[in-house]
Tab-separated table of C-alpha atoms in Angstrom:
chain	number	residue	atom	x	y	z
A	1	UNK	CA	0.028	-0.046	0.098
A	2	UNK	CA	1.307	3.408	-0.811
A	3	UNK	CA	-0.292	6.159	1.433
A	4	UNK	CA	-0.007	9.757	0.582
A	5	UNK	CA	-0.474	11.927	3.699
A	6	UNK	CA	0.197	15.646	4.516
A	7	UNK	CA	-1.196	17.678	7.494
A	8	UNK	CA	-1.307	20.829	5.141
A	9	UNK	CA	-3.769	20.963	2.257
A	10	UNK	CA	-3.152	22.256	-1.192
A	11	UNK	CA	0.396	20.773	-1.587
A	12	UNK	CA	-0.597	18.474	-4.621
A	13	UNK	CA	-1.376	15.160	-2.781
A	14	UNK	CA	-3.858	14.214	-5.588
A	15	UNK	CA	-1.477	15.241	-8.439
A	16	UNK	CA	1.354	12.909	-6.961
A	17	UNK	CA	-1.257	10.172	-6.314
A	18	UNK	CA	-3.090	10.367	-9.761
A	19	UNK	CA	-0.432	11.637	-12.130
A	20	UNK	CA	2.447	9.768	-10.734
A	21	UNK	CA	1.781	6.841	-8.625
A	22	UNK	CA	-1.327	5.523	-10.253
A	23	UNK	CA	0.188	5.142	-13.754
A	24	UNK	CA	3.301	3.885	-12.301
A	25	UNK	CA	1.543	1.120	-10.392
A	26	UNK	CA	-0.770	0.445	-13.545
A	27	UNK	CA	2.357	0.050	-15.755
A	28	UNK	CA	3.958	-2.192	-13.132
A	29	UNK	CA	0.991	-4.626	-12.373
A	30	UNK	CA	-0.689	-4.458	-15.833
A	31	UNK	CA	-3.999	-3.788	-14.212
A	32	UNK	CA	-6.119	-1.153	-12.601
A	33	UNK	CA	-5.167	-0.406	-9.216
A	34	UNK	CA	-7.267	0.718	-6.262
A	35	UNK	CA	-7.353	4.320	-5.420
A	36	UNK	CA	-8.818	5.102	-2.102
A	37	UNK	CA	-9.536	8.896	-1.239
A	38	UNK	CA	-9.926	9.800	2.323
A	39	UNK	CA	-11.397	13.340	2.617
A	40	UNK	CA	-14.592	14.376	4.136
A	41	UNK	CA	-14.477	17.845	2.727
A	42	UNK	CA	-12.613	17.752	-0.873
A	43	UNK	CA	-12.846	14.721	-3.369
A	44	UNK	CA	-10.273	15.575	-5.854
A	45	UNK	CA	-10.303	12.420	-7.596
A	46	UNK	CA	-13.601	13.135	-8.911
A	47	UNK	CA	-11.979	15.360	-11.632
A	48	UNK	CA	-10.574	12.209	-13.258
A	49	UNK	CA	-13.833	11.100	-14.751
A	50	UNK	CA	-12.215	9.479	-17.751
A	51	UNK	CA	-9.197	7.660	-16.292
A	52	UNK	CA	-9.057	3.829	-16.892
A	53	UNK	CA	-6.118	2.899	-14.674
A	54	UNK	CA	-7.735	3.022	-11.406
A	55	UNK	CA	-10.671	1.835	-9.447
A	56	UNK	CA	-11.883	4.667	-7.306
A	57	UNK	CA	-13.263	4.370	-3.874
A	58	UNK	CA	-14.199	6.820	-1.238
A	59	UNK	CA	-13.628	6.203	2.580
A	60	UNK	CA	-15.022	8.588	5.132
A	61	UNK	CA	-13.114	9.108	8.307
A	62	UNK	CA	-15.760	7.339	10.315
A	63	UNK	CA	-14.751	4.047	8.419
A	64	UNK	CA	-11.002	4.168	8.923
A	65	UNK	CA	-10.923	0.706	10.586
A	66	UNK	CA	-11.564	-0.632	7.210
A	67	UNK	CA	-7.717	0.275	6.325
A	68	UNK	CA	-6.503	-2.254	8.835
A	69	UNK	CA	-7.401	-5.368	6.669
A	70	UNK	CA	-6.386	-3.600	3.383
A	71	UNK	CA	-2.951	-2.805	4.923
A	72	UNK	CA	-2.525	-6.461	6.018
A	73	UNK	CA	-3.357	-7.805	2.737
A	74	UNK	CA	-1.652	-5.366	0.384
A	75	UNK	CA	1.971	-6.607	0.273
A	76	UNK	CA	2.443	-5.959	-3.408
A	77	UNK	CA	1.440	-2.329	-3.484
A	78	UNK	CA	-1.717	-2.536	-5.406
A	79	UNK	CA	-3.549	0.211	-3.412
A	80	UNK	CA	-3.083	3.896	-3.301
A	81	UNK	CA	-4.529	5.949	-0.356
A	82	UNK	CA	-4.810	9.736	-0.988
A	83	UNK	CA	-5.398	11.257	2.448
A	84	UNK	CA	-6.802	14.676	2.869
A	85	UNK	CA	-5.084	17.310	4.625
A	86	UNK	CA	-5.339	19.041	7.989
A	87	UNK	CA	-7.256	16.889	10.531
A	88	UNK	CA	-7.882	13.914	8.052
A	89	UNK	CA	-4.198	13.018	7.946
A	90	UNK	CA	-3.815	13.123	11.529
A	91	UNK	CA	-6.847	10.844	12.010
A	92	UNK	CA	-5.563	8.276	9.343
A	93	UNK	CA	-2.120	8.180	11.027
A	94	UNK	CA	-3.747	7.754	14.457
A	95	UNK	CA	-5.543	4.804	13.165
A	96	UNK	CA	-2.725	3.011	11.553
A	97	UNK	CA	-0.636	3.629	14.612
A	98	UNK	CA	-3.164	1.423	16.434
A	99	UNK	CA	-2.455	-1.720	14.247
A	100	UNK	CA	0.765	-1.172	12.599
A	101	UNK	CA	2.092	-1.140	9.149
A	102	UNK	CA	2.670	-4.949	8.822
A	103	UNK	CA	5.773	-3.706	6.732
A	104	UNK	CA	3.362	-3.284	3.820
A	105	UNK	CA	3.137	0.560	3.667
A	106	UNK	CA	5.390	2.968	1.798
A	107	UNK	CA	4.716	6.671	2.563
A	108	UNK	CA	5.063	9.449	0.101
A	109	UNK	CA	4.891	13.124	1.643
A	110	UNK	CA	4.304	15.872	-0.916
A	111	UNK	CA	5.299	19.355	-0.358
A	112	UNK	CA	5.587	22.704	-2.235
A	113	UNK	CA	8.341	25.149	-2.067
A	114	UNK	CA	6.702	27.321	0.792
A	115	UNK	CA	8.068	27.563	4.300
A	116	UNK	CA	4.825	26.182	5.782
A	117	UNK	CA	4.859	23.289	3.368
A	118	UNK	CA	8.228	22.308	4.679
A	119	UNK	CA	7.203	22.833	8.404
A	120	UNK	CA	3.902	20.525	7.711
A	121	UNK	CA	6.121	17.940	5.831
A	122	UNK	CA	8.189	17.661	9.029
A	123	UNK	CA	5.372	17.290	11.253
A	124	UNK	CA	3.675	14.644	9.059
A	125	UNK	CA	6.985	12.742	9.028
A	126	UNK	CA	7.382	12.836	12.730
A	127	UNK	CA	3.793	11.473	13.035
A	128	UNK	CA	4.840	8.613	10.717
A	129	UNK	CA	7.911	7.979	12.645
A	130	UNK	CA	5.646	6.755	15.481
A	131	UNK	CA	4.292	4.032	13.290
A	132	UNK	CA	7.454	3.262	11.035
A	133	UNK	CA	10.634	1.357	12.403
A	134	UNK	CA	12.516	2.157	9.051
A	135	UNK	CA	11.655	5.779	8.430
A	136	UNK	CA	14.446	6.506	5.929
A	137	UNK	CA	13.745	3.499	3.843
A	138	UNK	CA	10.010	3.734	3.706
A	139	UNK	CA	9.350	7.453	3.307
A	140	UNK	CA	9.700	9.245	0.008
A	141	UNK	CA	9.148	12.960	-0.468
A	142	UNK	CA	7.649	14.512	-3.565
A	143	UNK	CA	8.828	17.862	-4.399
A	144	UNK	CA	5.766	19.256	-6.151
A	145	UNK	CA	5.426	22.050	-8.757
A	146	UNK	CA	8.999	22.082	-9.650
A	147	UNK	CA	9.845	24.914	-11.946
A	148	UNK	CA	12.925	23.141	-13.568
A	149	UNK	CA	14.332	19.663	-13.226
A	150	UNK	CA	17.822	20.766	-13.146
A	151	UNK	CA	19.272	19.630	-9.736
A	152	UNK	CA	20.821	22.921	-8.936
A	153	UNK	CA	17.460	24.790	-9.547
A	154	UNK	CA	15.494	22.125	-7.577
A	155	UNK	CA	17.801	22.581	-4.552
A	156	UNK	CA	17.389	26.496	-4.526
A	157	UNK	CA	13.595	26.300	-5.077
A	158	UNK	CA	13.124	23.725	-2.295
A	159	UNK	CA	15.060	25.688	0.324
A	160	UNK	CA	12.601	24.083	2.871
A	161	UNK	CA	13.855	20.772	1.963
A	162	UNK	CA	17.535	21.112	1.353
A	163	UNK	CA	18.354	24.301	3.478
A	164	UNK	CA	20.779	26.871	1.944
A	165	UNK	CA	24.253	28.070	3.274
A	166	UNK	CA	23.506	31.710	2.583
A	167	UNK	CA	19.871	31.902	3.533
A	168	UNK	CA	18.464	31.425	7.197
A	169	UNK	CA	15.694	28.993	7.847
A	170	UNK	CA	14.295	27.967	11.261
A	171	UNK	CA	14.029	24.263	10.027
A	172	UNK	CA	14.373	22.313	7.099
A	173	UNK	CA	13.765	18.742	6.307
A	174	UNK	CA	17.379	17.742	5.952
A	175	UNK	CA	17.885	18.565	9.502
A	176	UNK	CA	15.579	15.639	10.648
A	177	UNK	CA	16.491	13.024	7.812
A	178	UNK	CA	20.141	12.488	7.063
A	179	UNK	CA	19.536	11.539	3.559
A	180	UNK	CA	16.027	11.705	2.430
A	181	UNK	CA	14.874	10.265	-0.589
A	182	UNK	CA	12.741	12.249	-3.129
A	183	UNK	CA	11.618	12.937	-6.410
A	184	UNK	CA	10.603	16.150	-8.106
A	185	UNK	CA	7.365	16.780	-9.982
A	186	UNK	CA	7.786	19.338	-12.708
A	187	UNK	CA	4.975	21.875	-12.955
A	188	UNK	CA	3.339	22.036	-16.496
A	189	UNK	CA	0.162	23.301	-18.008
A	190	UNK	CA	-0.558	19.695	-19.535
A	191	UNK	CA	-1.370	18.563	-15.857
A	192	UNK	CA	-4.077	21.334	-15.649
A	193	UNK	CA	-5.221	20.330	-19.118
A	194	UNK	CA	-5.506	16.693	-18.154
A	195	UNK	CA	-7.657	17.386	-15.221
A	196	UNK	CA	-10.071	19.411	-17.428
A	197	UNK	CA	-10.150	16.513	-19.816
A	198	UNK	CA	-10.837	13.980	-16.928
A	199	UNK	CA	-7.805	11.874	-17.497
A	200	UNK	CA	-4.291	11.648	-16.518
A	201	UNK	CA	-1.015	12.831	-18.450
A	202	UNK	CA	0.184	9.405	-18.923
A	203	UNK	CA	-3.146	8.181	-20.499
A	204	UNK	CA	-3.228	11.156	-22.667
A	205	UNK	CA	0.319	10.474	-24.030
A	206	UNK	CA	-0.584	6.785	-24.749
A	207	UNK	CA	-4.059	7.611	-26.405
A	208	UNK	CA	-3.893	5.909	-29.686
A	209	UNK	CA	-6.288	8.347	-31.282
A	210	UNK	CA	-4.665	9.792	-34.556
A	211	UNK	CA	-5.628	13.507	-33.984
A	212	UNK	CA	-3.376	14.588	-36.951
A	213	UNK	CA	-5.478	12.186	-39.195
A	214	UNK	CA	-8.758	13.479	-37.909
A	215	UNK	CA	-7.768	17.145	-38.316
A	216	UNK	CA	-6.764	16.458	-42.064
A	217	UNK	CA	-10.105	14.540	-42.629
A	218	UNK	CA	-12.010	17.593	-41.047
A	219	UNK	CA	-10.029	20.137	-43.167
A	220	UNK	CA	-11.108	18.023	-46.318
A	221	UNK	CA	-14.657	18.180	-45.279
A	222	UNK	CA	-14.477	21.879	-44.830
A	223	UNK	CA	-14.996	21.585	-41.079
A	224	UNK	CA	-12.455	24.199	-39.849
A	225	UNK	CA	-13.584	24.234	-36.334
A	226	UNK	CA	-13.234	20.413	-35.909
A	227	UNK	CA	-9.802	20.680	-37.618
A	228	UNK	CA	-8.849	23.236	-35.002
A	229	UNK	CA	-10.177	21.195	-32.341
A	230	UNK	CA	-8.213	18.073	-33.479
A	231	UNK	CA	-5.009	20.185	-33.795
A	232	UNK	CA	-5.491	21.269	-30.307
A	233	UNK	CA	-5.808	17.760	-28.933
A	234	UNK	CA	-2.833	16.749	-31.023
A	235	UNK	CA	-0.619	19.308	-29.429
A	236	UNK	CA	-1.822	18.336	-25.892
A	237	UNK	CA	-0.999	14.624	-26.876
A	238	UNK	CA	2.471	15.606	-28.021
A	239	UNK	CA	2.962	17.741	-24.754
A	240	UNK	CA	1.858	14.837	-22.675
A	241	UNK	CA	4.326	12.486	-24.413
A	242	UNK	CA	7.068	15.027	-23.545
A	243	UNK	CA	6.168	15.228	-20.237
A	244	UNK	CA	6.164	11.366	-19.626
A	245	UNK	CA	9.654	11.177	-21.299
A	246	UNK	CA	11.084	14.162	-19.449
A	247	UNK	CA	9.575	13.805	-16.040
A	248	UNK	CA	7.586	10.748	-15.410
A	249	UNK	CA	9.982	8.243	-16.578
A	250	UNK	CA	12.686	9.457	-14.363
A	251	UNK	CA	10.344	9.210	-11.362
A	252	UNK	CA	9.143	5.785	-12.399
A	253	UNK	CA	12.782	4.603	-12.526
A	254	UNK	CA	13.413	6.134	-9.009
A	255	UNK	CA	10.274	4.340	-7.754
A	256	UNK	CA	11.468	1.020	-9.131
A	257	UNK	CA	14.604	1.406	-7.080
A	258	UNK	CA	12.394	2.429	-3.930
A	259	UNK	CA	9.553	-0.060	-4.131
A	260	UNK	CA	11.208	-3.150	-5.452
A	261	UNK	CA	7.521	-4.607	-5.773
A	262	UNK	CA	7.112	-8.208	-4.901
A	263	UNK	CA	6.142	-10.536	-7.806
């Protein structure tokens, strides 16, 4: 089971869960994965109305005991749990603390580049530390909305994670974990586009529709508006493929090393 908590809202948990982890596990297992969203206030997964890589399920905070058996049985990481921010993450972590992880949980903590994002990531990590015996091996951080994938740029953008020798910070994550594992998720408008289309970037990239051919056919029929529409989707498809090649495939490689999924 892969659980994605954060005590702060708005840090991109659903982006990490649906745009990164869901396609990774779908590709890895060759079948739909179970996607559980726990949030009594916001159901971000509802935006993905056309995705075919997950089976979505909502779980209220009044039914958290249902996680106990799911954690015990899911030793191949076929379930993603997207946990709402603020009180919800605290409730979920308290519930898991009661029964333990059975060695079947991997945790991904997302954070943006704000100072408060960093402090809440530290707070979330400290809560997980009460559950996990091997924190450094089982926790991965997602540096969300990275402006560039250049390593030097990432380290300067996410000062709340790495710290900086010339800039003061009360606390950074690297003060608490010696060598934290992480991946960066590049910010891109194609992510926004995919949500409006109800799909994931990965699925858009591997959509077999030949939009170029459809644009040509529309042009020959004199339907200029349809031709423009197909050109628009052709461009999004190309941008999605570029995002998979430039960002997602690198993350997938890192996840392979981290998860080492049992066969």
